[in-house]
PDB file of C-alpha atoms and ligand atoms in Angstrom:
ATOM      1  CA  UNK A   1     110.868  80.207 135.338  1.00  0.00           C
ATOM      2  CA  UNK A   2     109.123  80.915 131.670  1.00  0.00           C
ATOM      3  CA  UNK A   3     111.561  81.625 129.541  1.00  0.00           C
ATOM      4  CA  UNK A   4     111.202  85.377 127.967  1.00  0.00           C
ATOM      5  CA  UNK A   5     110.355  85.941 124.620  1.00  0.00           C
ATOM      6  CA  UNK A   6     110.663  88.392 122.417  1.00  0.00           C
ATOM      7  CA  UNK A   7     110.159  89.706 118.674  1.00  0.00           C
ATOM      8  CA  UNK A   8     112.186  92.993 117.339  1.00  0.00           C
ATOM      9  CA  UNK A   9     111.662  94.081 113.541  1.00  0.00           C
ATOM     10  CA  UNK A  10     113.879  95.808 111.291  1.00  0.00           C
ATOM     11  CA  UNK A  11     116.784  93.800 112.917  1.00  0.00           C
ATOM     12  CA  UNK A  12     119.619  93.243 110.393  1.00  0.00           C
ATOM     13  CA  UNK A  13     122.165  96.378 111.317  1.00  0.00           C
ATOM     14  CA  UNK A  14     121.736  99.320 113.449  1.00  0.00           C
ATOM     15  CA  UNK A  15     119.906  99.651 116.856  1.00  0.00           C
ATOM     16  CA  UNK A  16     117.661  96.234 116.024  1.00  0.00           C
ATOM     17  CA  UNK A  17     120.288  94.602 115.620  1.00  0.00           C
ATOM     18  CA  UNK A  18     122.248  95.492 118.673  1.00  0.00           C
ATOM     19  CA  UNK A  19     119.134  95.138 120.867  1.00  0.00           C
ATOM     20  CA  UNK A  20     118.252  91.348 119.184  1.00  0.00           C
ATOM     21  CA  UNK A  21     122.257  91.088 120.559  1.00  0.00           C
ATOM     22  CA  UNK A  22     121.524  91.993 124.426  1.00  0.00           C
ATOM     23  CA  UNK A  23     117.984  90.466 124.218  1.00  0.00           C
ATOM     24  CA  UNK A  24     120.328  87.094 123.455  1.00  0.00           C
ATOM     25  CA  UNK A  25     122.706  87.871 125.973  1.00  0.00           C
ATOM     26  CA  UNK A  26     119.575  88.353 128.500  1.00  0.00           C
ATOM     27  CA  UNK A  27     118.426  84.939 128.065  1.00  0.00           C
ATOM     28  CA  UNK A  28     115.503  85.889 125.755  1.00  0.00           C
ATOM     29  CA  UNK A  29     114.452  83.574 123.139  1.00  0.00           C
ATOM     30  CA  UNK A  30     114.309  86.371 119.847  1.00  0.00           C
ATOM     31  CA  UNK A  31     112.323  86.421 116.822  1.00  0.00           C
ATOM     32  CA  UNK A  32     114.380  88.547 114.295  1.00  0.00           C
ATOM     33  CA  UNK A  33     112.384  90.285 112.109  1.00  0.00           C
ATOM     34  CA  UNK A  34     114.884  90.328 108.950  1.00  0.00           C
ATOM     35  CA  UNK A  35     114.200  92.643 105.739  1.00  0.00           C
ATOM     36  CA  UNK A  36     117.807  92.944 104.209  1.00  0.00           C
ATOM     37  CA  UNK A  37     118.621  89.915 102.178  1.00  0.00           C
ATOM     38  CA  UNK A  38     122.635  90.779 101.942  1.00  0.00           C
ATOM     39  CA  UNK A  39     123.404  92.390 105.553  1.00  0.00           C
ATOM     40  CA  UNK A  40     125.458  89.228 107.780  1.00  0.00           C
ATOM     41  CA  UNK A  41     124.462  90.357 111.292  1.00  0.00           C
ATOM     42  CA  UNK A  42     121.896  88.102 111.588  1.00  0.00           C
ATOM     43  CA  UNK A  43     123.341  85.051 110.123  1.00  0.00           C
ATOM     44  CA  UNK A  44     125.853  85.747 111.983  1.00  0.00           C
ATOM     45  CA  UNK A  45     124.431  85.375 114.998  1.00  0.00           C
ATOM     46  CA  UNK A  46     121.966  82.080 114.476  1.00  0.00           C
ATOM     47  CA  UNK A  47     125.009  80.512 114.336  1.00  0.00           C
ATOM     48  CA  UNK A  48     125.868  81.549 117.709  1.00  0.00           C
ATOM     49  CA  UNK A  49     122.755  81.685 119.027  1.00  0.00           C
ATOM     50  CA  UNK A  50     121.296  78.376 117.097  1.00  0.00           C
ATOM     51  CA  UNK A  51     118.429  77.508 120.029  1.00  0.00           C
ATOM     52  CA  UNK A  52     117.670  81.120 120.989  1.00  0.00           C
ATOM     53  CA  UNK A  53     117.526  83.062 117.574  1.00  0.00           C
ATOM     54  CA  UNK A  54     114.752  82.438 115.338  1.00  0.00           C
ATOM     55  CA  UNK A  55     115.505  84.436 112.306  1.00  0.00           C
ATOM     56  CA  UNK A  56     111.414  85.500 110.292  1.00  0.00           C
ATOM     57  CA  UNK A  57     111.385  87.630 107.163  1.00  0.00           C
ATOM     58  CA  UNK A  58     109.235  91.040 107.379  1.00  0.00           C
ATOM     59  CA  UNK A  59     108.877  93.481 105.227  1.00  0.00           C
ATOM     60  CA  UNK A  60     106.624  96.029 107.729  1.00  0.00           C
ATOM     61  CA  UNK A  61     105.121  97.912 104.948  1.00  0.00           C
ATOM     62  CA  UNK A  62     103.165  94.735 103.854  1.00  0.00           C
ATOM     63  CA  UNK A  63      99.914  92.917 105.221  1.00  0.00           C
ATOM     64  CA  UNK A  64     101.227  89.823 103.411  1.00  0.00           C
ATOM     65  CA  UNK A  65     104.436  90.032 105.070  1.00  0.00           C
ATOM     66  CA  UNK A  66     103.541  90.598 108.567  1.00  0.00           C
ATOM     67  CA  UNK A  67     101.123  88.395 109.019  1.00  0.00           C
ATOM     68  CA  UNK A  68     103.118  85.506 107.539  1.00  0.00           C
ATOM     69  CA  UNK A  69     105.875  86.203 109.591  1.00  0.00           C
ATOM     70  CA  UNK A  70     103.084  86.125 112.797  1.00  0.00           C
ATOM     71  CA  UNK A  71     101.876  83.053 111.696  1.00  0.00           C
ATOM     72  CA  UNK A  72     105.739  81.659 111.655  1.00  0.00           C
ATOM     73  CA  UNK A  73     106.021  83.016 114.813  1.00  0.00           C
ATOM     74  CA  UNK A  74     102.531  82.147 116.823  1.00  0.00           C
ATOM     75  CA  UNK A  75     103.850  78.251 115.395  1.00  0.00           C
ATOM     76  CA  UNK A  76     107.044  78.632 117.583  1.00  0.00           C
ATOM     77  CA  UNK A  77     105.511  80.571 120.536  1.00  0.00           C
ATOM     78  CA  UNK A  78     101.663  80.881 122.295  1.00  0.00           C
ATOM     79  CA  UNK A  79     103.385  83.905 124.098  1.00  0.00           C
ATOM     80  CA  UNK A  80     105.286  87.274 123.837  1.00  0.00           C
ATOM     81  CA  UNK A  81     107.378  88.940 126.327  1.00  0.00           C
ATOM     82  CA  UNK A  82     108.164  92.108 124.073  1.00  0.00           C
ATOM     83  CA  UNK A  83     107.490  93.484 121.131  1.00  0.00           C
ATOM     84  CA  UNK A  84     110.195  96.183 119.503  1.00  0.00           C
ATOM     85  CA  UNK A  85     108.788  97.538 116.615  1.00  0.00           C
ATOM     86  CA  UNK A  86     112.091  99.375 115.887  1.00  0.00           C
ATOM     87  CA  UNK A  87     112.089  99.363 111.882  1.00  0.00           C
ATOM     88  CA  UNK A  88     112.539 102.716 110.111  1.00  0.00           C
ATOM     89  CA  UNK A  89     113.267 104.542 107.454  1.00  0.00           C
ATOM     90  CA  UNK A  90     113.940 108.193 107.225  1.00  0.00           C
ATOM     91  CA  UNK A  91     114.562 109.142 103.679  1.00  0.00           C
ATOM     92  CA  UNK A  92     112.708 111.603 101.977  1.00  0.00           C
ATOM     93  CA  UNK A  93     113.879 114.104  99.570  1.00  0.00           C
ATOM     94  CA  UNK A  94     111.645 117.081 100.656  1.00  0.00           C
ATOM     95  CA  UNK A  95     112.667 119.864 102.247  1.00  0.00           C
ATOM     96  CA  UNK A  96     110.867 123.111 103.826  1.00  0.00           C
ATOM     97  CA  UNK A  97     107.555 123.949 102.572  1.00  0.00           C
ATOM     98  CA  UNK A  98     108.839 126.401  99.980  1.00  0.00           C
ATOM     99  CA  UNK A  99     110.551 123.295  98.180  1.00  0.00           C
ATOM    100  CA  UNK A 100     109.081 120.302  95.781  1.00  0.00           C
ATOM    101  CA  UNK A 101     107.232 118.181  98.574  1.00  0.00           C
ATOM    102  CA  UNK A 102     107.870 114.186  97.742  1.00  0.00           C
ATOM    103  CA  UNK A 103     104.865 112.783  98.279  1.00  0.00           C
ATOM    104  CA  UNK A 104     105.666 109.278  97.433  1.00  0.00           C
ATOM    105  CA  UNK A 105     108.405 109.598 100.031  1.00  0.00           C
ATOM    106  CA  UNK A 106     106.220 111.149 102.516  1.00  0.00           C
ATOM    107  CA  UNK A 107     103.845 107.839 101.818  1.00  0.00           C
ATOM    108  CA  UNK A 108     106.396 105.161 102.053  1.00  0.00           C
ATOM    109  CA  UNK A 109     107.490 106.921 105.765  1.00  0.00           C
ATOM    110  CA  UNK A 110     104.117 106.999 106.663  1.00  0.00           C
ATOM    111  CA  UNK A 111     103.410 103.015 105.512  1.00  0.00           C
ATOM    112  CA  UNK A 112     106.795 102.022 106.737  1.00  0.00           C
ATOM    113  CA  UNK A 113     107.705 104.113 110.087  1.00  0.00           C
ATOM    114  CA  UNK A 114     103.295 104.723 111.259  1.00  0.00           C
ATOM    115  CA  UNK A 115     101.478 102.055 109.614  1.00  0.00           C
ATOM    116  CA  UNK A 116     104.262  99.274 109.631  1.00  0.00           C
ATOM    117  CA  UNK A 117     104.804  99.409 113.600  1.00  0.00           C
ATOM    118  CA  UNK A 118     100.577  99.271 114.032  1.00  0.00           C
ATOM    119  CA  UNK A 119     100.681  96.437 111.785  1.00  0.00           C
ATOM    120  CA  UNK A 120     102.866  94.160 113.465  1.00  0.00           C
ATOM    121  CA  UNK A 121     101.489  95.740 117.020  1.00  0.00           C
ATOM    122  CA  UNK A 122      98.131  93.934 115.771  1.00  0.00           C
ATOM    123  CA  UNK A 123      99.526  91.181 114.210  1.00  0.00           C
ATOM    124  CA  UNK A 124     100.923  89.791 117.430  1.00  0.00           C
ATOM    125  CA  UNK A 125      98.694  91.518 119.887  1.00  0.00           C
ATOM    126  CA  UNK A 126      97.490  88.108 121.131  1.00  0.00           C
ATOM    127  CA  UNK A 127     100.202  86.550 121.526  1.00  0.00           C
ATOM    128  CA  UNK A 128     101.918  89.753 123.833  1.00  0.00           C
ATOM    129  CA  UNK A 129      98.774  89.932 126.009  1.00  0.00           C
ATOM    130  CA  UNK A 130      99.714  86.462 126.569  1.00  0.00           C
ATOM    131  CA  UNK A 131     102.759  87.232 128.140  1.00  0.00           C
ATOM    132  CA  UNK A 132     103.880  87.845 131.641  1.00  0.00           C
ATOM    133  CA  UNK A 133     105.262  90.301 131.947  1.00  0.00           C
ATOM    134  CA  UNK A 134     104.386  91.848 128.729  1.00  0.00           C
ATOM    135  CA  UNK A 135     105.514  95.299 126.775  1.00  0.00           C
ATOM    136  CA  UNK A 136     105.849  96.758 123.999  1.00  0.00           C
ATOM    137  CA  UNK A 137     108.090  98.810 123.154  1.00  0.00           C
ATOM    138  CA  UNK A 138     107.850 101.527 119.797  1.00  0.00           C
ATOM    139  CA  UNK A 139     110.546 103.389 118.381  1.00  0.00           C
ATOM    140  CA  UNK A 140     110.186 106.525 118.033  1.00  0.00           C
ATOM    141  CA  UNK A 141     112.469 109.702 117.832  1.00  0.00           C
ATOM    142  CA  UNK A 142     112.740 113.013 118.903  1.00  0.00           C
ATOM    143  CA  UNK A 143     111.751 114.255 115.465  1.00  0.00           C
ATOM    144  CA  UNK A 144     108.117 113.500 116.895  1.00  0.00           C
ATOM    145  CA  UNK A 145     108.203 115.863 119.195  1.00  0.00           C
ATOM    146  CA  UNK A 146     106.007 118.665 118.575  1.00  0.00           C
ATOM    147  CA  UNK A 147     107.019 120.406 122.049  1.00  0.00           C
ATOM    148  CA  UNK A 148     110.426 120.455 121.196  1.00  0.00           C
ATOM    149  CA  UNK A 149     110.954 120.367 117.471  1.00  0.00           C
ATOM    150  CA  UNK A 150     112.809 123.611 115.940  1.00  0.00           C
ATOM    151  CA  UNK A 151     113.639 122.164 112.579  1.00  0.00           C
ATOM    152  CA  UNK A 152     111.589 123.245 109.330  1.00  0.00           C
ATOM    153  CA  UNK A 153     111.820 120.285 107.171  1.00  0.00           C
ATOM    154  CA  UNK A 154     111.387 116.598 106.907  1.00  0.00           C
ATOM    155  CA  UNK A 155     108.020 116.390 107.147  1.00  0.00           C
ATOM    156  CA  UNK A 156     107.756 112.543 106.493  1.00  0.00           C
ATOM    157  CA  UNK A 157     110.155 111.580 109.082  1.00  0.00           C
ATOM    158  CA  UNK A 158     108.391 113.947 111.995  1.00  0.00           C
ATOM    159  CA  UNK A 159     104.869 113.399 110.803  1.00  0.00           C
ATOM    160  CA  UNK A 160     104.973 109.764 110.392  1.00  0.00           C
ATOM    161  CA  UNK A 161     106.769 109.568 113.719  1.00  0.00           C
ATOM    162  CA  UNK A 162     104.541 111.627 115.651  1.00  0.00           C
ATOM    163  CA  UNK A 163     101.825 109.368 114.675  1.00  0.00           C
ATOM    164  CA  UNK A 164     103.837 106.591 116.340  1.00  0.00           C
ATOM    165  CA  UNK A 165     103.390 108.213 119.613  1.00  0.00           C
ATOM    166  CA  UNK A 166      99.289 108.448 118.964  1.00  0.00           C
ATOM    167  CA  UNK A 167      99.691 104.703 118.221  1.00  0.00           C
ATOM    168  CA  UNK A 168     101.481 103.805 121.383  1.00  0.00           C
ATOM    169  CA  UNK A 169      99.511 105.790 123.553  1.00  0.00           C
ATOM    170  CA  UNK A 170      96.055 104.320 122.234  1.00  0.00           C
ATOM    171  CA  UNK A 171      97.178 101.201 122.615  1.00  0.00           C
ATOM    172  CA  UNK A 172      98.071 101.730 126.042  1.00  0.00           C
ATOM    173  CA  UNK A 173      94.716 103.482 127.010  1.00  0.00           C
ATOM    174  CA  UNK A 174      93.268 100.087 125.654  1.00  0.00           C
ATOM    175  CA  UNK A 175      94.868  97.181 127.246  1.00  0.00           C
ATOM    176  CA  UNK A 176      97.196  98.697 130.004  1.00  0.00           C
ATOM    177  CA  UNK A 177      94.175  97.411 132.423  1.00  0.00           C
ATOM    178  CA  UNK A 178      95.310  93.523 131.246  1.00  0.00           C
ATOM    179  CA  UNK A 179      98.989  94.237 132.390  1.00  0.00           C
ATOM    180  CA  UNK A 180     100.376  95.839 129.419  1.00  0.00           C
ATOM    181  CA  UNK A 181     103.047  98.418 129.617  1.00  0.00           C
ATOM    182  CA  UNK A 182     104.094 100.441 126.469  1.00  0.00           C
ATOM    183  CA  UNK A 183     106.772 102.713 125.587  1.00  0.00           C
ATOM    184  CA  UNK A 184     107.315 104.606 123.002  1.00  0.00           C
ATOM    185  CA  UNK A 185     111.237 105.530 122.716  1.00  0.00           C
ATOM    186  CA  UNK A 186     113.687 108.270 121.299  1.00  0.00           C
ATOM    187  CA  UNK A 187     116.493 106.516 121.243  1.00  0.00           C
ATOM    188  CA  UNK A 188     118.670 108.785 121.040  1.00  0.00           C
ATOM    189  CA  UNK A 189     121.247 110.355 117.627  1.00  0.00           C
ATOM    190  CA  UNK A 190     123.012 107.047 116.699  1.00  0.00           C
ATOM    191  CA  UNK A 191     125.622 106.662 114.543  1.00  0.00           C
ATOM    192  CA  UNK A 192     124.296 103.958 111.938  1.00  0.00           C
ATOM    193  CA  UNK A 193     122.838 104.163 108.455  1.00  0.00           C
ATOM    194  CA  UNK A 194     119.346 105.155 108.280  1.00  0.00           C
ATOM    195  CA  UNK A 195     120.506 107.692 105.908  1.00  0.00           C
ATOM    196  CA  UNK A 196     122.007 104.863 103.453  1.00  0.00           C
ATOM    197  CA  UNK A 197     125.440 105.920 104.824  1.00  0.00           C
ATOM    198  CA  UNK A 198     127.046 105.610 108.249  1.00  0.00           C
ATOM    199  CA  UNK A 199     129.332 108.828 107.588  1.00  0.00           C
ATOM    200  CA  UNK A 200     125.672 111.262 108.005  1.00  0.00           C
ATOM    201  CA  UNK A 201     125.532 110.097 111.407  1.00  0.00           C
ATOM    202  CA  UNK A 202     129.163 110.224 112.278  1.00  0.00           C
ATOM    203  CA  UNK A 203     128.501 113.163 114.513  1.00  0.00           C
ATOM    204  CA  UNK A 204     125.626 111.127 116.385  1.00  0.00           C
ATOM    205  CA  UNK A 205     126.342 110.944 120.280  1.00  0.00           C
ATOM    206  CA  UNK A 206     125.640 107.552 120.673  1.00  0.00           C
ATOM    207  CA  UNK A 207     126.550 104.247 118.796  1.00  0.00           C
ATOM    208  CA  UNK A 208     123.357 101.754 118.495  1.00  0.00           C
ATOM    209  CA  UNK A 209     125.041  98.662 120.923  1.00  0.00           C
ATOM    210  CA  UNK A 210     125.075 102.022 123.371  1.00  0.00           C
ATOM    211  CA  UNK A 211     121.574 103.401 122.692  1.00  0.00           C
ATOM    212  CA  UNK A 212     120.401  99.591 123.210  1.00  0.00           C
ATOM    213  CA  UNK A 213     121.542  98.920 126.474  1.00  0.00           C
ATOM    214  CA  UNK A 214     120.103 101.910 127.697  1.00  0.00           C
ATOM    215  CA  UNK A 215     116.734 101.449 126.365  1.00  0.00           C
ATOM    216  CA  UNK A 216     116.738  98.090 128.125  1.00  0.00           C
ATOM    217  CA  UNK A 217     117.800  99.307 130.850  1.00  0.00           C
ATOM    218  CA  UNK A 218     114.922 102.045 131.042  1.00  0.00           C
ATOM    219  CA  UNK A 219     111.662 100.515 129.373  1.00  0.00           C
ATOM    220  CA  UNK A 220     111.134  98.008 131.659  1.00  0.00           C
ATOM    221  CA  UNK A 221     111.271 100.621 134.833  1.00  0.00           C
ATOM    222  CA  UNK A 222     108.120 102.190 136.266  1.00  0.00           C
ATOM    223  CA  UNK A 223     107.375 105.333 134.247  1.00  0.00           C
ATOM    224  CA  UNK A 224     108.743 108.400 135.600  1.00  0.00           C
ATOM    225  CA  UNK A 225     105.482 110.208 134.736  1.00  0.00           C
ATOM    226  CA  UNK A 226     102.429 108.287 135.022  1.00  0.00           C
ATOM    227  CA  UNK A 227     100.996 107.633 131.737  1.00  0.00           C
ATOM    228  CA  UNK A 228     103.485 109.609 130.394  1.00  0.00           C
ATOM    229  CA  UNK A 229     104.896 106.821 127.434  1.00  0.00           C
ATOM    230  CA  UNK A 230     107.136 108.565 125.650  1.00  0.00           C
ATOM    231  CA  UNK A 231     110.357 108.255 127.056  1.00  0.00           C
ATOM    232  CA  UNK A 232     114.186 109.247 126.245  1.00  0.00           C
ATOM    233  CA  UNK A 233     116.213 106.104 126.006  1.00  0.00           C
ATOM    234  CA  UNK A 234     117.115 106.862 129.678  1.00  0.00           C
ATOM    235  CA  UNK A 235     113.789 107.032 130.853  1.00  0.00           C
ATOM    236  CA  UNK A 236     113.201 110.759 131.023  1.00  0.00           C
ATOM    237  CA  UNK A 237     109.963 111.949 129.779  1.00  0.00           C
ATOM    238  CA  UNK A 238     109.565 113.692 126.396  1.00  0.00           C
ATOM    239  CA  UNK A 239     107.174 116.722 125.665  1.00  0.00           C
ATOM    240  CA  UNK A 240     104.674 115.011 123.185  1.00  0.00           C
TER     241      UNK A 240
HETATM  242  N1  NAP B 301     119.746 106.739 114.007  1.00  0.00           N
HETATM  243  C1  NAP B 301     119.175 107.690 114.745  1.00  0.00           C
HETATM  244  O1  NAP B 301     119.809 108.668 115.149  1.00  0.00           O
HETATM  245  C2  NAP B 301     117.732 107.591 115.116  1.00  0.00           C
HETATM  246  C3  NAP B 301     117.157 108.634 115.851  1.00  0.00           C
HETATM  247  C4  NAP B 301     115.831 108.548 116.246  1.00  0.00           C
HETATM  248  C5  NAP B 301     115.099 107.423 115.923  1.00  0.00           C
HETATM  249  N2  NAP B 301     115.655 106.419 115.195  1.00  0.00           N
HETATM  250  C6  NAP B 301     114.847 105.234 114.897  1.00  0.00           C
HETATM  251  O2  NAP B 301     115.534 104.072 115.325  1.00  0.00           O
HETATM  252  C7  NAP B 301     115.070 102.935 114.560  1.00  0.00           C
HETATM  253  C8  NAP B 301     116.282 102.142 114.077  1.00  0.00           C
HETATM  254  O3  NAP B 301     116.996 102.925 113.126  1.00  0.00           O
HETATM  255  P1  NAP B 301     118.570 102.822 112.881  1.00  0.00           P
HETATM  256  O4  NAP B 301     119.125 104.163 113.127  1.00  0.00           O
HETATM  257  O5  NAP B 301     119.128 101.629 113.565  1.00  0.00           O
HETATM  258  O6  NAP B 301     118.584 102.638 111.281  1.00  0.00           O
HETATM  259  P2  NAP B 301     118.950 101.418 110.321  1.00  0.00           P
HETATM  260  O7  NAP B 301     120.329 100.928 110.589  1.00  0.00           O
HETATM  261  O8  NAP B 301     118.635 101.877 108.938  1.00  0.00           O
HETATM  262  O9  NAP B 301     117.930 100.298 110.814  1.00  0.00           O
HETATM  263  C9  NAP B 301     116.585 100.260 110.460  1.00  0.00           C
HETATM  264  C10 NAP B 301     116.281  98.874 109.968  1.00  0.00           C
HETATM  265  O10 NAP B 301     114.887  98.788 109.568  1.00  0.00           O
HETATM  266  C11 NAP B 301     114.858  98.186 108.280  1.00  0.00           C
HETATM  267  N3  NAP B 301     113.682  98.453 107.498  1.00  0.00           N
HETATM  268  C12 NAP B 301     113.461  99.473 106.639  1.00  0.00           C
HETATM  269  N4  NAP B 301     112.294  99.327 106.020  1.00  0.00           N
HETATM  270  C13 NAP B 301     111.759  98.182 106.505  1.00  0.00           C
HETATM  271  C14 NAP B 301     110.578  97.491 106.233  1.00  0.00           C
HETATM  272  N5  NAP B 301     109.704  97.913 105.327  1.00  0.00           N
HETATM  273  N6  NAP B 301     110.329  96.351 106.915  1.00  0.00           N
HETATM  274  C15 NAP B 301     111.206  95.896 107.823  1.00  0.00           C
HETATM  275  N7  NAP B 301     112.370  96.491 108.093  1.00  0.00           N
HETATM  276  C16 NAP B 301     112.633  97.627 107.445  1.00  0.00           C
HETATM  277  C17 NAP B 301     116.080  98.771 107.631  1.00  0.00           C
HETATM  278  O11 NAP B 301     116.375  98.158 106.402  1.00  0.00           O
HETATM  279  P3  NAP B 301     116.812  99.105 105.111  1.00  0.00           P
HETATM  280  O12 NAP B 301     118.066  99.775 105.487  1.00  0.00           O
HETATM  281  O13 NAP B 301     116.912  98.173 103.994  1.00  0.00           O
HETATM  282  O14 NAP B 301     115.774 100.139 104.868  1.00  0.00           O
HETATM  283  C18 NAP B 301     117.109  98.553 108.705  1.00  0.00           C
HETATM  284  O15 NAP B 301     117.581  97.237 108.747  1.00  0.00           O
HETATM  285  C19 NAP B 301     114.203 103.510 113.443  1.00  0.00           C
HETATM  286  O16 NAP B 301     112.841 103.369 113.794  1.00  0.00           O
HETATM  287  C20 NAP B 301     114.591 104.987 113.422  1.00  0.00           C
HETATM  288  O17 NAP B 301     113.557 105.815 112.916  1.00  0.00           O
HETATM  289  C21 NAP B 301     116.961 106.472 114.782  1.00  0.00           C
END
C-alpha cells in the first residue's frame, strides 16, 4: 500500500502540533509546516520521527513563503493525502463596535487566518488532487458561525473565519467531482495559547492532543449532512 502523506501548517505547539503527533503515530509521512523559530515540539519530534517527519518553514501570510515551502515539498512528494491548514491567530485588540476598531489587526487575521489557508490550499492543490484518497481539511471555529454566534466583538477573528468556511466550501463545489473531500472544522475550546498565554484558555473543555484525535477520527467519515462541510470536531454539522 501507498504510503499516506500529509502536510499540516502552523505546527509548532497547540492543536498542529498534536495532530502532526497522531498523523506520525498513523503511519503518515508529515510535512510540518514550522513558523516559530524557538518552540522545541518539532525538533523534538524529527528526532523521533527522523524518516517520517519532514520539518518546511511557512510563514502563511506570505506568497514567498508558501510557495517555497511547496516547492520543498512537491521535491519530496508527487502526492498529498491531506492537507490541514490549521494555522491561526486570534489577536486583535478591538472590541464592540462602539470601541477603537484595529484595523491593522483586523488585516493581519484576515491575511493570516482567510488568505493564509487559500494560499497554501492553492499552493499544493496539485499535488492533493494527486492523492488517493485525498482531503483537506480547514480549521475553522465556531466563532464563524453566523447561525449561532451571540458574542458582539472580535470582529477579525469571526470575520476572517467565516470566510474560511466560503473558502472550503468553493473549493469543494470545484473539485469534489475528482474525489476530493473537504472539511472545514471547529475544533472545539482548547486549552493552548492562541491568546499568547495558555492561562486564557484554562477554562477550555478540551486539551489540543484531545481535540486532535477527534478530528481524525471524524473528517475522514462520510458527512453527516450531504454537502454540509462544516463540521464539529465530532462530526456534527454546524449552522453556517
Ligand atoms: N484554541 C481554541 O479554542 C480554538 C478554537 C477554535 C478554533 N481554533 C483554531 O485552531 C487552530 C490552531 O490554534 P491553537 O489553538 O492550536 O493555537 P496556537 O497554539 O497559537 O497554534 C497556532 C499556530 O499557528 C502559528 N501561526 C501563526 N501565524 C502563522 C503564520 N503566519 N504562518 C504559519 N503559522 C502561523 C502559530 O504561531 P504563533 O503563535 O507564533 O502565532 C502557532 O504555532 C487555529 O486555526 C485557531 O484559529 C482554536
Amino acid at each position: 500500500m501507498k504510503e499516506k502523506r500529509a502536510y499540516v501548517t502552523g505546527a509548532d505547539r497547540g492543536l498542529g502540533l498534536e495532530l502532526v503527533k497522531k498523523l506520525l503515530k498513523k503511519d503518515y509521512m508529515v510535512f510540518a509546516g514550522a513558523f516559530m523559530p524557538d518552540e522545541k515540539g518539532l525538533s523534538e519530534l524529527e528526532n523521533q520521527y527522523s524518516k517520517q517527519l519532514k520539518t518546511v518553514k511557512v510563514d502563511v501570510s506570505s506568497d514567498e513563503s508558501v510557495l517555497s515551502a511547496a516547492k520543498e515539498i512537491s521535491r519530496e512528494t508527487d502526492y498529498l493525502n491531506l492537507l490541514i491548514n490549521n494555522a491561526g491567530i486570534a489577536k486583535d485588540r478591538s472590541e464592540t463596535i462602539l470601541d477603537t476598531m484595529y484595523y491593522d489587526d483586523m488585516l493581519r487575521l484576515f491575511n493570516v487566518n482567510s488568505l493564509g489557508t487559500l494560499r497554501v490550499t492553492k499552493s499544493v492543490i496539485n499535488l492533493l488532487l494527486k492523492g488517493e484518497p485525498k482531503l483537506l481539511v480547514n480549521i475553522s471555529s465556531a466563532a464563524a458561525s453566523v447561525g449561532t454566534v451571540t458574542r458582539k466583538n472580535q470582529y477579525g477573528y469571526t470575520m476572517s473565519k467565516a470566510a474560511v468556511n466560503m473558502q472550503s466550501k468553493l473549493i469543494y463545489n470545484t473539485f469534489h467531482n475528482q474525489g476530493l473531500e473537504v472539511r472545514a472544522v471547529h475544533p472545539g475550546w482548547m486549552h493552548t495559547s492562541i491568546f499568547g498565554n495558555a492561562d486564557v484558555m484554562k477554562d477550555a473543555t478540551f486539551e489540543p492532543d484531545e481535540a486532535a484525535g477527534l478530528i481524525l477520527e471524524s473528517v475522514f467519515q462520510p458527512l453527516k449532512d450531504e454537502g454540509h462541510i462544516f463540521i464539529e470536531n465530532n462530526g456534527k454539522p454546524m449552522p453556517y
